[in-house]
XYZ file of C-alpha atoms in Angstrom:
335
model
C 79.932 69.101 139.365
C 80.641 66.253 136.947
C 81.141 62.742 138.298
C 84.777 62.482 139.361
C 84.780 58.776 138.550
C 86.934 55.970 139.880
C 90.446 55.563 138.548
C 91.229 51.933 139.368
C 94.776 52.182 138.010
C 95.739 54.636 140.808
C 97.604 53.452 143.927
C 95.265 52.067 146.618
C 94.324 54.790 149.093
C 95.943 52.990 152.023
C 99.202 52.165 150.244
C 102.380 53.767 151.656
C 104.338 55.191 148.735
C 108.001 55.958 148.152
C 109.462 58.701 145.973
C 112.843 60.008 144.881
C 114.401 62.369 147.416
C 114.184 65.453 145.177
C 110.407 65.058 144.805
C 109.856 65.398 148.535
C 111.935 68.567 148.577
C 110.870 70.209 145.316
C 107.193 69.186 145.337
C 106.125 69.487 148.988
C 102.463 69.506 147.896
C 102.661 66.103 146.182
C 101.456 64.051 149.154
C 98.114 65.891 149.004
C 97.378 64.026 145.775
C 97.679 60.755 147.696
C 95.388 61.306 150.659
C 97.692 63.914 152.265
C 100.016 61.132 153.386
C 103.701 61.744 153.987
C 105.616 60.202 151.118
C 108.554 58.012 152.119
C 111.896 57.447 150.446
C 111.943 54.963 147.577
C 114.409 52.964 149.700
C 112.229 52.883 152.821
C 111.037 49.531 154.180
C 107.310 48.848 154.310
C 106.274 50.791 151.187
C 103.875 49.213 148.726
C 104.865 51.133 145.614
C 106.986 53.914 144.145
C 105.967 57.010 142.178
C 108.262 59.058 139.926
C 107.945 62.373 138.101
C 108.619 62.817 134.392
C 111.200 60.904 132.426
C 114.607 62.193 133.503
C 117.345 60.364 135.414
C 115.672 60.385 138.885
C 112.526 58.868 137.377
C 114.534 56.164 135.638
C 116.289 55.395 138.926
C 112.922 55.161 140.697
C 111.681 52.719 138.071
C 114.797 50.572 138.455
C 114.382 50.645 142.235
C 110.762 49.510 141.903
C 111.761 46.641 139.629
C 114.619 45.588 141.937
C 112.335 45.657 144.987
C 109.456 44.048 143.043
C 107.166 46.944 143.865
C 104.488 48.594 141.751
C 105.401 51.852 140.034
C 103.406 54.857 138.823
C 104.456 57.686 136.497
C 103.451 61.232 137.466
C 103.269 64.403 135.368
C 101.469 67.739 135.243
C 97.932 67.637 133.903
C 97.092 69.265 130.581
C 95.197 72.060 132.376
C 97.762 72.789 135.053
C 97.598 76.217 136.639
C 97.622 79.925 136.092
C 101.397 80.268 136.542
C 104.454 78.273 135.458
C 105.656 75.337 137.503
C 109.197 76.696 137.382
C 107.875 79.872 138.993
C 106.437 77.866 141.889
C 102.777 77.690 140.850
C 101.086 74.685 142.489
C 99.256 72.516 139.934
C 95.512 72.072 139.980
C 95.994 68.728 138.244
C 98.442 65.882 137.865
C 98.270 62.596 135.992
C 99.001 59.247 137.632
C 99.787 56.504 135.124
C 100.489 52.858 135.873
C 101.613 52.043 132.322
C 103.831 54.835 131.037
C 104.259 58.543 130.479
C 101.537 60.256 128.438
C 104.227 61.800 126.214
C 105.898 58.437 125.499
C 104.873 57.125 122.083
C 107.264 54.186 122.309
C 105.072 52.305 124.784
C 101.415 52.187 125.873
C 100.141 54.670 128.449
C 96.917 54.794 130.418
C 95.979 57.936 128.473
C 96.336 56.084 125.192
C 94.067 53.312 126.516
C 91.484 55.863 127.677
C 91.451 57.559 124.262
C 90.948 54.141 122.632
C 87.953 53.564 124.918
C 86.505 57.111 124.713
C 83.910 56.377 122.028
C 80.988 57.338 124.266
C 82.654 60.401 125.818
C 82.211 62.927 123.002
C 79.526 64.950 124.804
C 81.705 65.346 127.895
C 84.617 66.349 125.690
C 82.502 68.901 123.829
C 81.465 70.567 127.100
C 85.088 70.721 128.265
C 86.328 72.030 124.922
C 83.711 74.780 124.846
C 84.655 75.945 128.352
C 88.374 75.943 127.585
C 87.936 77.823 124.313
C 85.429 80.296 125.763
C 87.791 81.145 128.625
C 90.894 81.157 126.395
C 92.722 78.583 128.529
C 95.734 76.351 127.998
C 98.103 74.377 130.217
C 99.556 77.585 131.693
C 97.429 80.717 131.931
C 99.604 83.563 133.179
C 99.998 85.509 129.926
C 97.583 88.277 128.855
C 95.054 88.027 126.032
C 96.025 90.578 123.389
C 96.873 90.403 119.693
C 100.565 89.776 118.953
C 102.471 92.356 116.928
C 102.763 90.629 113.536
C 103.114 92.201 110.100
C 99.959 92.117 107.999
C 99.906 89.565 105.198
C 97.533 88.108 102.622
C 99.363 84.769 102.849
C 98.310 81.739 104.829
C 99.881 81.851 108.295
C 101.594 78.765 109.683
C 102.655 78.683 113.313
C 105.791 76.589 113.912
C 105.883 75.647 117.598
C 109.283 75.725 119.260
C 110.058 73.570 122.305
C 112.692 73.527 125.028
C 115.997 71.885 124.136
C 116.191 68.685 126.130
C 112.403 68.507 126.607
C 111.715 64.865 127.462
C 108.491 64.983 125.450
C 110.422 65.493 122.199
C 112.429 62.276 122.365
C 109.617 60.333 124.019
C 107.303 61.335 121.151
C 109.957 59.916 118.793
C 111.056 63.371 117.676
C 114.510 64.975 117.582
C 116.396 68.110 116.619
C 116.060 66.896 113.028
C 112.260 66.977 113.401
C 112.411 70.714 114.130
C 114.793 71.289 111.243
C 112.477 69.406 108.880
C 109.453 71.344 110.161
C 111.232 74.668 109.667
C 112.497 73.711 106.193
C 109.017 72.617 105.090
C 107.551 75.832 106.418
C 110.086 78.052 104.661
C 109.528 76.119 101.420
C 105.786 76.754 101.562
C 104.033 79.798 100.193
C 103.018 80.922 103.668
C 104.014 83.386 106.336
C 105.840 81.302 108.948
C 105.674 82.327 112.578
C 107.849 80.732 115.265
C 106.415 80.612 118.765
C 108.736 79.504 121.511
C 108.019 77.927 124.911
C 107.058 80.127 127.919
C 110.198 78.927 129.753
C 112.310 80.186 126.834
C 110.502 83.539 126.809
C 111.142 83.770 130.544
C 114.873 83.218 129.956
C 114.864 79.921 131.850
C 115.664 77.561 128.942
C 116.818 77.432 125.290
C 114.597 76.521 122.346
C 115.194 74.376 119.255
C 114.032 77.121 116.887
C 115.224 80.181 118.821
C 117.653 81.047 116.029
C 115.381 79.821 113.253
C 113.902 83.265 112.642
C 117.272 84.420 111.330
C 116.878 81.992 108.410
C 114.544 82.799 105.538
C 111.315 84.628 106.188
C 110.290 83.056 109.495
C 109.117 85.556 112.111
C 109.831 84.973 115.792
C 106.709 85.753 117.826
C 108.057 86.507 121.276
C 105.205 88.703 122.475
C 104.216 87.714 125.992
C 100.632 86.898 125.083
C 98.473 83.851 125.690
C 98.272 80.725 123.560
C 94.705 81.673 122.655
C 95.856 85.088 121.395
C 98.381 83.505 119.027
C 95.901 80.922 117.771
C 93.381 83.635 116.899
C 95.708 84.957 114.161
C 97.022 81.755 112.499
C 95.608 79.380 109.898
C 97.595 76.242 110.727
C 99.804 74.927 113.517
C 102.821 72.691 112.923
C 104.496 71.058 115.894
C 106.806 68.251 116.912
C 105.168 67.222 120.203
C 103.916 70.360 121.978
C 100.511 70.579 123.672
C 100.134 73.768 121.605
C 98.983 71.480 118.812
C 96.144 70.144 120.932
C 95.200 73.702 121.924
C 94.859 74.390 118.196
C 92.713 71.297 117.597
C 90.338 72.432 120.356
C 89.827 75.615 118.346
C 89.282 73.868 115.011
C 92.697 74.795 113.570
C 94.454 72.236 111.295
C 97.524 70.680 112.938
C 100.550 68.959 111.419
C 102.737 66.783 113.686
C 106.395 65.920 113.073
C 106.458 63.419 115.940
C 103.783 61.498 117.856
C 102.298 63.472 120.788
C 99.321 61.948 122.598
C 96.801 63.522 120.203
C 98.482 62.313 116.970
C 97.724 59.055 115.206
C 93.954 59.206 115.814
C 92.919 60.833 112.545
C 92.608 64.436 113.751
C 96.127 65.565 112.749
C 98.205 65.537 109.569
C 100.992 63.226 110.674
C 104.437 63.715 109.145
C 106.342 61.068 111.015
C 108.322 58.255 109.482
C 107.967 54.516 109.034
C 109.563 53.719 112.407
C 107.048 55.842 114.318
C 104.141 54.402 112.326
C 105.356 50.877 113.058
C 105.773 51.695 116.757
C 102.194 52.955 116.999
C 100.754 50.108 114.926
C 98.265 47.994 116.835
C 97.817 50.611 119.557
C 96.212 53.780 118.223
C 93.765 51.754 116.199
C 90.591 53.848 116.551
C 89.697 57.026 114.708
C 88.848 59.534 117.400
C 87.345 63.018 117.351
C 88.892 66.003 119.091
C 86.073 65.903 121.651
C 86.697 62.250 122.487
C 90.413 62.947 122.980
C 89.544 66.017 125.072
C 87.317 63.947 127.356
C 90.157 61.506 128.008
C 92.904 64.107 128.387
C 91.029 66.611 130.562
C 88.600 64.461 132.556
C 89.019 60.682 132.467
C 92.808 60.724 132.938
C 93.928 63.505 135.346
C 93.196 64.163 138.996
C 92.259 67.718 140.011
C 92.558 69.171 143.509
C 91.895 72.624 144.930
C 95.127 73.758 146.677
C 93.016 75.746 149.173
C 91.847 72.578 150.927
C 93.164 69.750 148.706
C 89.683 68.409 148.079
C 89.250 66.586 144.784
C 87.438 68.620 142.125
C 86.488 68.104 138.486
C 87.791 69.831 135.372
C 84.923 72.345 135.300
C 85.698 73.524 138.825
C 89.401 73.744 137.903
C 88.455 76.016 134.996
C 86.450 78.223 137.367
C 89.431 78.503 139.752
C 91.862 79.504 137.004
C 89.469 82.105 135.620
C 88.967 83.507 139.138
C 92.742 83.705 139.646
C 93.131 85.554 136.342
C 90.463 88.089 137.304
C 92.059 88.606 140.723
C 95.452 89.220 139.117
C 94.116 91.629 136.454
């Protein structure tokens, strides 16, 4: 097992934490990531800090409460290697991220992940080992879909995958993207001499949400790829990936596929992507993403240095390599 390492930006182990009410109800497992303690209300007396999930209204309220009460605050989100199943289907995550600075998807402000990528110069070997395991086992954030080739018409043209995302996805706006970013991406794709494929989000395929590009396939020659197959299966048949802020782009980078970004996800701005964002986004990132980083260095930060992994069987802390083993074992058991 790799060294789990200290994460000094995490809440102290003995600190009593408060959370928004919905977190205690919707995420009953969350306390296991903080020493199996019972998490209190954000309004409770005697707490030392407050944690919030994501970037929606309850999280913003938790942040305001922390500021008003002069308490420390931490942002929580799913890790980039989460689970076999979807969170909306009730799958418990094998990893979460705990960030004292900001959300990892938020390009408008520094995050702990961004700092770790800046400092990951010596972590390339760790990142290479992680990348090889992820690619070999055909893994992504969610891993419930089967590995089989999608049904796509044969072509001699270059294939570009345009990645759809959920309408209202916090990561779009936080990455300084918008509906216009998707429209620009689609227009550029249709204007190219390439076969354009549109891949939508698993939540959209499952009928749980709507996508920005769901109706895009009705315009021009774009082909909607709605086969229920894994991320790895799609990436095996494309030449490039264009995205606004989806982790799909990072999945492609892990596999050596060129990626174009129309906003600023965590892996953009380091020299490994073709960045098609405007002057405002460039100015916002200026002075922060200052290093040129390799895919392996970013992988080390995103999959090992940043997240916390736990085995839901006993809630013991594990490393990324053990998490990979657990997901692969779950896939084999479900086959």
